[in-house]
Coordinates of C-alpha atoms in Angstrom, one line a residue:
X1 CA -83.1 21.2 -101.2
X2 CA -82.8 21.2 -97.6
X3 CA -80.0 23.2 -96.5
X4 CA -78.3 21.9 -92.7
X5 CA -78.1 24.9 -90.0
X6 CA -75.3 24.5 -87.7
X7 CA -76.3 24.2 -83.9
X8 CA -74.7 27.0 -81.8
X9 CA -73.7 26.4 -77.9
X10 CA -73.0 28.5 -75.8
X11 CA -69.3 27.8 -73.8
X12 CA -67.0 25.2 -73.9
X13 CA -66.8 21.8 -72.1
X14 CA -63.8 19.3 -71.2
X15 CA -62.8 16.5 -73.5
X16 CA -62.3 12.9 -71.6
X17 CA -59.4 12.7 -73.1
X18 CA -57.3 14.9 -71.1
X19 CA -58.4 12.9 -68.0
X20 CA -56.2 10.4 -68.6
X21 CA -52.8 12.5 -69.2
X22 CA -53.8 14.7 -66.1
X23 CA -54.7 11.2 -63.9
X24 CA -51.1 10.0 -65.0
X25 CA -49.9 13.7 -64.0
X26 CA -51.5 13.0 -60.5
X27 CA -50.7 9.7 -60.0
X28 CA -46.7 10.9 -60.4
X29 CA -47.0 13.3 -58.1
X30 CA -48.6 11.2 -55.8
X31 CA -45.0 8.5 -56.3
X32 CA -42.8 11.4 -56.0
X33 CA -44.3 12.8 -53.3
X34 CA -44.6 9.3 -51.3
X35 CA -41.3 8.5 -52.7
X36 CA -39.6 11.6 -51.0
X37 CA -41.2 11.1 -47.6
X38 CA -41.2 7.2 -47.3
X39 CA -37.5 7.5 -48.5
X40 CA -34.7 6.4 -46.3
X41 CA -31.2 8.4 -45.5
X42 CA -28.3 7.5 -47.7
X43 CA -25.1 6.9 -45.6
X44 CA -21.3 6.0 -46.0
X45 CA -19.6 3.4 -44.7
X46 CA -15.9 2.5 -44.2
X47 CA -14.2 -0.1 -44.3
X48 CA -10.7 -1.7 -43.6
X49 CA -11.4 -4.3 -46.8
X50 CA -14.5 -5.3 -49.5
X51 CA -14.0 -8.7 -47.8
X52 CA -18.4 -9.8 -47.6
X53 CA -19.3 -6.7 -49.2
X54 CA -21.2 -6.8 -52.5
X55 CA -23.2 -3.8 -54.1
X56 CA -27.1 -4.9 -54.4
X57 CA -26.8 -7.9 -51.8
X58 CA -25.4 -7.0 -49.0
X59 CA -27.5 -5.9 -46.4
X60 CA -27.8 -4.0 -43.2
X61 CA -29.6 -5.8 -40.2
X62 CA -30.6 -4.5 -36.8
X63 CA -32.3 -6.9 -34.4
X64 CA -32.2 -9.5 -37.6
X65 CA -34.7 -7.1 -39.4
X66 CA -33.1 -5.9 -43.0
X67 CA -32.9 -2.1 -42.5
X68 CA -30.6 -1.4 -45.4
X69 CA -28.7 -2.4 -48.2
X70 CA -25.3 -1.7 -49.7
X71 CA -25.7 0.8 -53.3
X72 CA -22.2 0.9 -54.5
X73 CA -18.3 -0.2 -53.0
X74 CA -15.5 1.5 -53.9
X75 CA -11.8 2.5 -53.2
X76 CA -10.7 5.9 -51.0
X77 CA -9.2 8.0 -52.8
X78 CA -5.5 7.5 -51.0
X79 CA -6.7 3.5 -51.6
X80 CA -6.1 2.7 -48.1
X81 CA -9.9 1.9 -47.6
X82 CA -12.7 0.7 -49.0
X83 CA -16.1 2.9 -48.7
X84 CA -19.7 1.6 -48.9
X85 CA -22.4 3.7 -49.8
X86 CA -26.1 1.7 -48.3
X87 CA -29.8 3.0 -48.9
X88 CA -31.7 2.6 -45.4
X89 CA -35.2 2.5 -44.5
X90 CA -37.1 5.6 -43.3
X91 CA -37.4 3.8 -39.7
X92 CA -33.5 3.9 -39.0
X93 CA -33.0 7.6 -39.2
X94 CA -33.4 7.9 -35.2
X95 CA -30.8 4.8 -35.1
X96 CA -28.2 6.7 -37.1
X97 CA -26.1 8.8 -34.6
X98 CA -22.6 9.6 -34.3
X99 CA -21.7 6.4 -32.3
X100 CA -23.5 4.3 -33.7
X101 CA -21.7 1.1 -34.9
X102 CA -21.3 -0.8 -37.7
X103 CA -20.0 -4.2 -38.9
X104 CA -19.4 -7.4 -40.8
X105 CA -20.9 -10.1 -39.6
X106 CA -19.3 -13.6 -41.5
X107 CA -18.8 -17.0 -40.3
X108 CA -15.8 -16.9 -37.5
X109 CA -14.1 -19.7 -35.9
X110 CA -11.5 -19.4 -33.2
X111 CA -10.1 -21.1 -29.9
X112 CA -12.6 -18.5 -27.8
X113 CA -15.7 -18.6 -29.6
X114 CA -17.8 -19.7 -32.6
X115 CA -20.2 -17.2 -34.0
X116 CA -21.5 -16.3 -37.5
X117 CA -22.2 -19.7 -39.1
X118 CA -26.0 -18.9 -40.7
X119 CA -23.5 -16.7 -42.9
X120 CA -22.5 -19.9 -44.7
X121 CA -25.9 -20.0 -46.5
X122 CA -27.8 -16.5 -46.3
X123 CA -24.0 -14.6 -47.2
X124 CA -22.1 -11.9 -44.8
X125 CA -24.0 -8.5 -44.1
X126 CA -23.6 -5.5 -42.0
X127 CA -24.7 -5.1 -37.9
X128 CA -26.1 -2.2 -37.0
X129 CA -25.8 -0.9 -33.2
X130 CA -27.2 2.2 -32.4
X131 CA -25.1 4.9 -30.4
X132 CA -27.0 7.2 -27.8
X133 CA -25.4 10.3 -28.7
X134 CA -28.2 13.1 -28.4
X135 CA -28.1 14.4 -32.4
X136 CA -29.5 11.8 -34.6
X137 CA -29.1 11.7 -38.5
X138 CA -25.8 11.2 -39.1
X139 CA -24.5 9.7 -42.7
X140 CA -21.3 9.0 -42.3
X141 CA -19.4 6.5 -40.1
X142 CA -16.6 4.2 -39.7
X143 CA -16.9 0.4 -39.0
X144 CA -15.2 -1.8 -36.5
X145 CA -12.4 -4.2 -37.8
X146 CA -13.9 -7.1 -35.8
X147 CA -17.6 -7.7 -34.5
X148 CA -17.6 -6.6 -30.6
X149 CA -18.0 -9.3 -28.3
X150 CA -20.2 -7.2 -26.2
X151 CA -22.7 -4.7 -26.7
X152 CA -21.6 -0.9 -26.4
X153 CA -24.0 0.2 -23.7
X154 CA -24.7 -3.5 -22.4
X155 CA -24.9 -3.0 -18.2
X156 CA -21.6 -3.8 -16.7
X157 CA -18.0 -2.3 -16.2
X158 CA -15.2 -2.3 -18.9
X159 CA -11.7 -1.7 -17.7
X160 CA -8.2 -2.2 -19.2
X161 CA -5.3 -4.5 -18.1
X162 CA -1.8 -3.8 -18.3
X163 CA 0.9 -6.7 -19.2
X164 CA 4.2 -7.1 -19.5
X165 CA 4.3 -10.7 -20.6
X166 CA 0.9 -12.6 -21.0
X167 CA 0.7 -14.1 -24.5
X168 CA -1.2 -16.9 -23.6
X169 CA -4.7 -14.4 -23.5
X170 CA -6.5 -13.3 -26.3
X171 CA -9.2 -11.5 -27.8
X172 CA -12.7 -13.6 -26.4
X173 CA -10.7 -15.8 -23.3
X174 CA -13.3 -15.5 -20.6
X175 CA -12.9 -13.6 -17.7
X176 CA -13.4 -15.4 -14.4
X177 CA -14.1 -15.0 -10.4
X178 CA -13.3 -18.1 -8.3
X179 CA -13.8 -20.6 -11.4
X180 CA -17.1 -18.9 -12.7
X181 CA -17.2 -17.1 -15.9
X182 CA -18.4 -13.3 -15.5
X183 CA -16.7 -11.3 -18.7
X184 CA -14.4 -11.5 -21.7
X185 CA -11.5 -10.5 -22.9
X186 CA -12.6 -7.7 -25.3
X187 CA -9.4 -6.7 -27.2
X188 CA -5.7 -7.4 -27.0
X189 CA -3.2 -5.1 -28.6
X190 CA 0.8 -4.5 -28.3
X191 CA 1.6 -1.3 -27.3
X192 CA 5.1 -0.3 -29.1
X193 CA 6.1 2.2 -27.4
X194 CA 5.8 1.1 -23.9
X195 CA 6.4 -2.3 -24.9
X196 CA 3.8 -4.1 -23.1
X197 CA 0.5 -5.6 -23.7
X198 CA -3.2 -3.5 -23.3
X199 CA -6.2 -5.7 -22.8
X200 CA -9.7 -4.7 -22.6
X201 CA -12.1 -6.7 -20.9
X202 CA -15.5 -6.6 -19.7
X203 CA -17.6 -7.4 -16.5
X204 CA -20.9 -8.5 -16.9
X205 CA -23.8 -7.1 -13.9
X206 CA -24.4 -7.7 -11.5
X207 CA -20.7 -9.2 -11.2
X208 CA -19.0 -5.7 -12.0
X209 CA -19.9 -5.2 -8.2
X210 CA -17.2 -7.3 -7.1
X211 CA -14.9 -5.2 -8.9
X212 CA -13.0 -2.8 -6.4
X213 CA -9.9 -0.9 -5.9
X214 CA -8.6 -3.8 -4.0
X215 CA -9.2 -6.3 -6.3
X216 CA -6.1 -8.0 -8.6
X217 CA -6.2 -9.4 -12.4
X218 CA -3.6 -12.4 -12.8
X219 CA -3.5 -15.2 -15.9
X220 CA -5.5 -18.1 -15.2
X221 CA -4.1 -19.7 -18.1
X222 CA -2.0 -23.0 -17.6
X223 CA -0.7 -24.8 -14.4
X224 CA 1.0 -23.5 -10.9
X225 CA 3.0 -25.6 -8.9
X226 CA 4.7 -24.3 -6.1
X227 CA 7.2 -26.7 -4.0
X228 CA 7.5 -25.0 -0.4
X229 CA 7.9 -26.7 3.3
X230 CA 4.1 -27.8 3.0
X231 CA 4.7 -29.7 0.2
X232 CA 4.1 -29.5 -3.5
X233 CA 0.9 -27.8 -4.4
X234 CA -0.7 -27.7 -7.6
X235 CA -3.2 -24.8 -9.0
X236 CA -5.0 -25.3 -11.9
X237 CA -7.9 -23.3 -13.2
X238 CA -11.1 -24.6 -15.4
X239 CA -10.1 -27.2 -18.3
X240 CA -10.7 -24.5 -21.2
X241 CA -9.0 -21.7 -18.7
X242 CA -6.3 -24.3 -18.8
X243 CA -6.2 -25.1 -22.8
X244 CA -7.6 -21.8 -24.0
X245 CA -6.6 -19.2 -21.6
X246 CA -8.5 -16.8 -19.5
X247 CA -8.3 -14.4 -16.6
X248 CA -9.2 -14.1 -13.1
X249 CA -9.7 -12.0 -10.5
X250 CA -9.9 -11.3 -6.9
X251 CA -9.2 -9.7 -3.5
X252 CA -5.6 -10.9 -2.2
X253 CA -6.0 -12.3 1.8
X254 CA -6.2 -10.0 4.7
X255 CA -7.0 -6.6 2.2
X256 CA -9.6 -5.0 3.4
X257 CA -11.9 -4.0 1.1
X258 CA -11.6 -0.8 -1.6
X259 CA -13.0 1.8 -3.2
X260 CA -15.6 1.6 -6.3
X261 CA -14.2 2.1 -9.4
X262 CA -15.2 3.7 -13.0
X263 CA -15.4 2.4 -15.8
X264 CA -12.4 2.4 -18.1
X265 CA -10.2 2.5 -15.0
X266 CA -6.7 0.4 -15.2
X267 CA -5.1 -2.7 -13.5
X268 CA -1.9 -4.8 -13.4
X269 CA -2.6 -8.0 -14.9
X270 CA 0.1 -10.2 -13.1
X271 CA 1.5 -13.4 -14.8
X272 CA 0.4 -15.7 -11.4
X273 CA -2.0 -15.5 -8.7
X274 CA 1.4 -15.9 -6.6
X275 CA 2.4 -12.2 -8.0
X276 CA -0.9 -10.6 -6.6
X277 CA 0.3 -12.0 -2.6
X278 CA 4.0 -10.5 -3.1
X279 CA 2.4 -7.1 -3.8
X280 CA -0.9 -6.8 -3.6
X281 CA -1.3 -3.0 -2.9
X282 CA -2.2 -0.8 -6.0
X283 CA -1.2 2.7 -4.3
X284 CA 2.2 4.1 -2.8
X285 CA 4.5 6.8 -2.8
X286 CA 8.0 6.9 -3.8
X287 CA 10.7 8.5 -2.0
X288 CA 14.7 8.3 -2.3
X289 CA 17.5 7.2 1.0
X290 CA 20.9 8.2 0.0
X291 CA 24.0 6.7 1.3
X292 CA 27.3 7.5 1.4
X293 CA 28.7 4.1 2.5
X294 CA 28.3 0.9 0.6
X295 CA 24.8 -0.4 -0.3
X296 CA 26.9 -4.1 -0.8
X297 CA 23.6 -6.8 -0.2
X298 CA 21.2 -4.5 -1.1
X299 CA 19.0 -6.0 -3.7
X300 CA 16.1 -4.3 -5.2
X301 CA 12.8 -6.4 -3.8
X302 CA 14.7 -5.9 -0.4
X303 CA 12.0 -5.0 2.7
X304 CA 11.3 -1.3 4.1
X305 CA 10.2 -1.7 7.2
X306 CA 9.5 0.9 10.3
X307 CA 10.7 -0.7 13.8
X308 CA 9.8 -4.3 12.4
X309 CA 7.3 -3.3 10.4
X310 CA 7.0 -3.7 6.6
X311 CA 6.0 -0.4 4.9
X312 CA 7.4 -1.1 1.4
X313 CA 10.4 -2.4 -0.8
X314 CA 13.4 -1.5 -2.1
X315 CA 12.5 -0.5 -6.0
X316 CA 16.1 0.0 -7.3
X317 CA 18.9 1.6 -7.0
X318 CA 19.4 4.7 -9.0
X319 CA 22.8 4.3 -10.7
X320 CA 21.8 5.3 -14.2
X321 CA 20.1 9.2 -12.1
X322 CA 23.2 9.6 -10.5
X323 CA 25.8 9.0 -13.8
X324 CA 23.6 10.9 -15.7
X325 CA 23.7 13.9 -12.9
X326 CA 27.4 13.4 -12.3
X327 CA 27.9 14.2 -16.1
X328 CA 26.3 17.2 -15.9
X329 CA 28.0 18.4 -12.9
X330 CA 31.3 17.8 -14.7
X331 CA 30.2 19.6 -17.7
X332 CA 29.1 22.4 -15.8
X333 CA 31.6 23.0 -13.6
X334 CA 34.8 20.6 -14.7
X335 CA 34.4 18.7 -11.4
X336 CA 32.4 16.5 -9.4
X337 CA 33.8 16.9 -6.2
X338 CA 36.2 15.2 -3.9
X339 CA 34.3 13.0 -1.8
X340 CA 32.3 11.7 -4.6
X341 CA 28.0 11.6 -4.7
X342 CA 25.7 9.5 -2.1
X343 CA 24.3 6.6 -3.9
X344 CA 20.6 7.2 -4.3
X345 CA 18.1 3.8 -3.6
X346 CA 14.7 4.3 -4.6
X347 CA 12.0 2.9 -1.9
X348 CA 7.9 2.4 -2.5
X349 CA 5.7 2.9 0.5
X350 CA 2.8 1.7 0.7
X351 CA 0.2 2.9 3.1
X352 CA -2.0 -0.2 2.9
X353 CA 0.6 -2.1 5.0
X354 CA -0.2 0.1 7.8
X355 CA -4.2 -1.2 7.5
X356 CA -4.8 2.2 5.6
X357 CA -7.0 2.2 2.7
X358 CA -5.8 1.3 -0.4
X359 CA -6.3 4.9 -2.1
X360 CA -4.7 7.9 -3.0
X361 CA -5.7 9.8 0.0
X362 CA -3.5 7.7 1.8
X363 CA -0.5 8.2 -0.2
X364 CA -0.6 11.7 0.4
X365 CA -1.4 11.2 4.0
X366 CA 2.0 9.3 3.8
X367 CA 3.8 12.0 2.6
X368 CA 2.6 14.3 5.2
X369 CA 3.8 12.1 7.5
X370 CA 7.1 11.8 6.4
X371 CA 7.7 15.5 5.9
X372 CA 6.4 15.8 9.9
X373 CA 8.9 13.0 11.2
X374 CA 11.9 14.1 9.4
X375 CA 12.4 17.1 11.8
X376 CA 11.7 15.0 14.9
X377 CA 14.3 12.9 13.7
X378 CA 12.5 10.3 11.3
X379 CA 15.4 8.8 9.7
X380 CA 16.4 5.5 7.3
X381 CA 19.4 3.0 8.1
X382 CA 20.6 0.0 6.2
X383 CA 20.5 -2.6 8.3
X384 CA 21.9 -6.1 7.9
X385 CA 18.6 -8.3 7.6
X386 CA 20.7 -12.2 7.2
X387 CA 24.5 -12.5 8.6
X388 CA 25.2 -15.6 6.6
X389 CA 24.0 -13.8 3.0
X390 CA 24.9 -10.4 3.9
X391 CA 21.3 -9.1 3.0
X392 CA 20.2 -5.8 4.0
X393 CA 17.5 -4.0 4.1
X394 CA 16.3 -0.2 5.1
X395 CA 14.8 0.4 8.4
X396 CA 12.8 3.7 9.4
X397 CA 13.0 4.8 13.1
X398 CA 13.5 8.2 15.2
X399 CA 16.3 9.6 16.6
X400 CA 15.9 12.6 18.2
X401 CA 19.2 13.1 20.0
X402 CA 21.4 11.3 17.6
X403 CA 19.8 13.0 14.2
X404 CA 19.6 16.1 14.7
X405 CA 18.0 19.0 12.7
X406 CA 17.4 18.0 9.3
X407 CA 14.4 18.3 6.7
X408 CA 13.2 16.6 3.7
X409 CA 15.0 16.7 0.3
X410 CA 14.6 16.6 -2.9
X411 CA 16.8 14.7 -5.6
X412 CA 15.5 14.0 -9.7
X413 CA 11.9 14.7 -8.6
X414 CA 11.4 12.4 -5.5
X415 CA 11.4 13.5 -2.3
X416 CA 14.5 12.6 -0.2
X417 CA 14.9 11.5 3.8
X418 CA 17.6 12.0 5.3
X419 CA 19.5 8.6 6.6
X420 CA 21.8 7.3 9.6
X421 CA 24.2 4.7 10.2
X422 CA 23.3 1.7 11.4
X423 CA 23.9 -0.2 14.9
X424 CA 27.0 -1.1 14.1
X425 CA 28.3 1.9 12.9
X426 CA 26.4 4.1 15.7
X427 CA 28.6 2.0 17.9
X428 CA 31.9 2.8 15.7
X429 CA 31.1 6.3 15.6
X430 CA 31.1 6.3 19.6
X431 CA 34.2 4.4 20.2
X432 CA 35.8 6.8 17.4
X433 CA 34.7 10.0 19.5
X434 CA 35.8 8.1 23.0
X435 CA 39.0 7.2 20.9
X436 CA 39.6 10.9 19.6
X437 CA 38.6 12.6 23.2
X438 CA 41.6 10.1 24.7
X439 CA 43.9 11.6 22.1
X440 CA 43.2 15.4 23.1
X441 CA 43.5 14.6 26.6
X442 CA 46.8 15.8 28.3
X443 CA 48.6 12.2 28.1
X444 CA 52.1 13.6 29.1
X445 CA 50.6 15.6 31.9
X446 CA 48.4 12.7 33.2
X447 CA 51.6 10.7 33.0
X448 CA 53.8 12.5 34.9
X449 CA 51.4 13.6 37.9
X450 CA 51.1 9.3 38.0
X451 CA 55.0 9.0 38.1
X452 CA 55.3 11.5 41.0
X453 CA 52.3 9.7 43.1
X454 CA 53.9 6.3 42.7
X455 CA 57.0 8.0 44.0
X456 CA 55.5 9.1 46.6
X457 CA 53.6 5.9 47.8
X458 CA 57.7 4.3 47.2
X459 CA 59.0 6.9 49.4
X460 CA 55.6 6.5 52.3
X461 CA 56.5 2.4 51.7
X462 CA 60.2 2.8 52.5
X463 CA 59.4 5.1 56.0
X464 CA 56.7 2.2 56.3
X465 CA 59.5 -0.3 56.4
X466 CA 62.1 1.5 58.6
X467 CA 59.3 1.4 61.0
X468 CA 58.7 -2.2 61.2
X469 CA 62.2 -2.8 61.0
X470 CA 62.6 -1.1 64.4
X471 CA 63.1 -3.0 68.0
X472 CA 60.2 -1.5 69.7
X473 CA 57.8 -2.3 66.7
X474 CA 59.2 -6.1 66.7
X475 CA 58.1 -6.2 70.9
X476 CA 54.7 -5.1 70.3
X477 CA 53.6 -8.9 69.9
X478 CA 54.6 -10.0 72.7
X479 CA 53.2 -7.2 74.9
X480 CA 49.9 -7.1 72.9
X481 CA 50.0 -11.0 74.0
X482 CA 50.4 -10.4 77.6
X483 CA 47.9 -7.5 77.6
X484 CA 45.4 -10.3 76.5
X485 CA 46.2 -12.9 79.3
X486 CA 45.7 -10.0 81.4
X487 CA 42.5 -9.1 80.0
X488 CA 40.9 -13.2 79.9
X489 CA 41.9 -13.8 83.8
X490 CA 40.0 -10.4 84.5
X491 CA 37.0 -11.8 82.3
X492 CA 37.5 -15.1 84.1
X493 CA 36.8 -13.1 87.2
X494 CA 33.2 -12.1 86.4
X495 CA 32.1 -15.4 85.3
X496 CA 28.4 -16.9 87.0
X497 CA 30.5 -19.5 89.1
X498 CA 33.3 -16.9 90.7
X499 CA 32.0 -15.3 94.2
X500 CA 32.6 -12.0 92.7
X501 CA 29.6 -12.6 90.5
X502 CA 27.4 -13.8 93.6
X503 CA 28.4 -10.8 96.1
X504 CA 26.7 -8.6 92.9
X505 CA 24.2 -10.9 92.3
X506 CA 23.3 -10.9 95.8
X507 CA 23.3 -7.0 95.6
X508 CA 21.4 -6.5 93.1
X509 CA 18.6 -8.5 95.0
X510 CA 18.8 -6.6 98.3
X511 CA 18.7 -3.2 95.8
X512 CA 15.4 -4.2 93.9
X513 CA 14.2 -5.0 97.6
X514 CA 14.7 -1.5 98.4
X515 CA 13.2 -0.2 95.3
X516 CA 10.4 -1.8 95.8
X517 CA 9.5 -0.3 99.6
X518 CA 10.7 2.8 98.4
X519 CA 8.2 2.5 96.1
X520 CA 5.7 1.5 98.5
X521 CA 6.4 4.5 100.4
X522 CA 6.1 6.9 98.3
X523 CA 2.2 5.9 97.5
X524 CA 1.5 6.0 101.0
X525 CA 2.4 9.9 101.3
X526 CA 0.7 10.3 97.8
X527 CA -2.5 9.2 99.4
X528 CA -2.2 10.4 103.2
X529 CA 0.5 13.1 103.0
X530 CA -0.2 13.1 107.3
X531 CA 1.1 9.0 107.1
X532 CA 4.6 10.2 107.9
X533 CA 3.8 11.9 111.4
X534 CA 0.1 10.4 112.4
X535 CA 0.7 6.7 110.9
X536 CA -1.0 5.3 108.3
X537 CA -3.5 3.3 110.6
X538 CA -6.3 5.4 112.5
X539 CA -8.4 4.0 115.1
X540 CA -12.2 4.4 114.2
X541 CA -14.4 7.2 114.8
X542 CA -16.9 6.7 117.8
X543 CA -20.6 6.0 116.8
X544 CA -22.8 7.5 118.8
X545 CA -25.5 5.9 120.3
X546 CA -29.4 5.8 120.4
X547 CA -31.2 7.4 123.5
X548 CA -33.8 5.6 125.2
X549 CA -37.3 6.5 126.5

């Protein structure tokens, strides 16, 4: 019987089998592995309302591209919200900063603009726009109400308008410059508390450039028509300004041109392009006239001017300021005096009617200049602008004799110039102090000195009288009368035809004959001083003659 001998080997090998559990142990590490670093960031979302939100649909976009998708949508806790958690692509984590944007994009139909329709087959999903803030990675963020109708960091300027009444411009109107659309109308919301209406629009480059401190905002929505001595005129924007709104904007005539301006700064957006020409200056400087006479025809909207100049407008006048000091004055001290307070009228300069720039730096340059004049005698007047209506108006001027030393004031916070009367009651005040010089003069005195001269010119008139009255005075006409024929026959006597006349003539003759050898004479001796005693003639002297041979 054979008997089987086991074979012995020395150490121990691996069974196959255990490749295939330890391959599946690779191959899972490998997934987890490729899992964890291909994975995308998980980030929150929220919103206002689920409206086009649907866990496992809807998706995130960027540049069209599906870079996300929305995991789960549910409630805030205080249910005032709605939050969205979304699973995004490895490739987005540089995209996802602290300002970066998000929103739902559906199918949108308004009077502005029509956008969103490929929503009405593919279903709403979520626009991303990356922010540029410097830390990336962020996971949670909150998305806008509305799409924006312009990128965030698109090149261009964005300001804000201010209205008081513009309901006719909404959220997309375009925004235009001399009929050609260069921006939107980004946002329009009504502020409560200041009761008015905050617009944000936005300029598209390279038109921002025409945006300056000069420039004026007005509602190009509807129709203008103005009826003046021209005729009727009638100013109408594009036909969708006209149906659908819009703004405009643009440097008002003869304003010379201003300084840039950054972005988020503010304008006045004025109901008509007719507004922007009544004021079309952006900077000024308040200060406050006060008078204690009555401001009757004084209207707020009334001119400033300085010697004929315009400078500014009456703003209004401060009734409420003064009742409202007034009461205080009486509750601090039980009075408010006898003669009553000086009605303050509030007055805007503005610099840019003196062809200054339209800036700040002017403003205070203005005030400079007031607070200089007032002690040379820079003073305001109300002034009577229109006899028939009884307007006035405030006039600025010096008066350096009649003002006198004075500086500037301050009333409620506004500075204060001091004020004097007008023409008229310059002249009043005059008469008043010829009038009250005339009653301290010594009347009685004055009076009586008179009295005693005219008695004295009576008394002078009465001796004047006796005279005439006297026989010796009445024959001084007839002597006086025969003292001139006496004096006419002597005249008589030396006329050209009487021989008195001709024996003088002929005297006169025979003189000037006499004169004139006298005058003869007297040359003669000049020359030969021996003419007087040798004569004036000499016979020759004797030539001698030649000897002969």
């Amino acid at each position: 019987m054979n008997t089987a001998q086991p074979e012995v080997r020395e150490g121990r090998s691996l069974n196959p089998v255990w490749f295939i559990p330890v391959l599946a142990l690779a191959l899972g590490a490998y997934m987890v592995v490729h899992t964890w670093l291909t994975e995308g960031p998980e980030i929150t979302i929220a919103f206002d309302t689920a409206e086009g939100l649907e866990a496992g649909k809807t998706k995130i976009k960027y540049r069209n591209v599906e870079v996300g998708l929305i995991t789960e949508v549910e409630l805030t806790d205080d249910y005032q919200g709605v939050l969205a958690r979304a699973k995004m692509d490895i490739a987005t984590k540089p995209l996802l900063r602290e300002d970066t944007r998000f929103w739902v994009v559906t199918a949108r139909i308004g009077l502005g603009a029509v956008s969103g329709l490929d929503t009405l087959l593919s279903g709403a999903y979520i626009q991303l726009e990356p922010g540029n803030a410097k830390k990336a990675g962020a996971d949670e963020f909150v998305a806008l109400p509305r799409p924006p109708l312009t990128p965030e960091h698109a090149p261009g300027l964005r300001l804000r308008l201010l209205s008081q009444n513009s309901p006719s411009v909404t959220t997309g109107d375009p925004v235009l410059y001399k009929g050609y659309r260069v921006g939107r109308v980004e946002s329009a919301d009504f502020d409560v508390e200041e009761e008015r209406m905050r617009y944000q629009i936005f300029i598209d480059a390279p038109f921002h450039e025409l945006v300056d401190s000069a420039v004026r905002f007005w509602n190009a929505s509807g129709v203008s028509v103005i009826a003046d001595a021209e005729g009727v005129k009638l100013r109408t924007s594009s036909l969708d300004t006209v149906l659908l709104g819009g703004i405009a904007f643009g440097r008002p005539p003869d304003v010379p041109e201003g300084q840039p301006v950054e972005a988020g700064s503010e304008f006045q957006l004025y109901d008509t392009y007719e507004e922007t020409l009544e004021d079309p200056f952006r900077h000024g400087a308040y200060v406050v006239v006060r008078f204690n006479q009555s401001i009757k025809g004084l209207l707020p909207g009334a001119p400033v001017e300085y010697r004929g100049i315009r400078m500014g407008r009456v703003e209004r006048i401060l009734i409420r300021e003064l009742i409202a000091e007034r009461t205080d004055t009486l509750e601090r001290y039980g009075s408010i005096g006898s003669e009553g307070q000086p009605v303050p009228v509030l007055l805007y300069i503005e610099p840019g009617r003196f062809t200054l720039p339209d800036t700040p730096e002017s403003v205070d340059l203005m005030r400079r200049i007031f607070a200089s004049g007032v002690p040379s005698g820079l003073r305001a007047s109300m002034e009577t602008g229109n006899l028939l209506t009884g307007a006035k108006y405030i006039g600025f001027d010096y008066y350096p004799e009649e003002a006198g030393k004075a500086e500037m004031g301050e009333w409620q916070g506004y500075p204060v110039i001091p004020v004097i009367g007008s023409g008229v009651e310059q002249i009043m005040v005059k008469i008043n102090a010829i009038l009250e010089q005339v009653s301290s003069a010594p009347i009685e005195q004055t009076i009586a000195n008179t009295n005693a001269a005219v008695q004295q010119l009576e008394r002078a008139l009465e001796s004047l009288d006796a005279i005439l009255r006297t026989d010796a005075t009445k024959a001084l006409p007839a002597e006086l009368e025969a003292t001139m024929a006496e004096m006419r026959k002597t005249m008589q006597g030396l006329s050209p035809d009487s021989e008195l006349y001709q024996n003088l003539n002929a005297s006169m003759r025979q003189l000037n004959r006499t004169m004139a050898n006298l005058e003869d004479l007297t040359s003669t001796l000049s020359d030969k001083p021996n003419a007087a005693v040798f004569g004036s003639k000499l016979p020759p002297d004797p030539q001698p003659e030649a000897s002969r041979q």
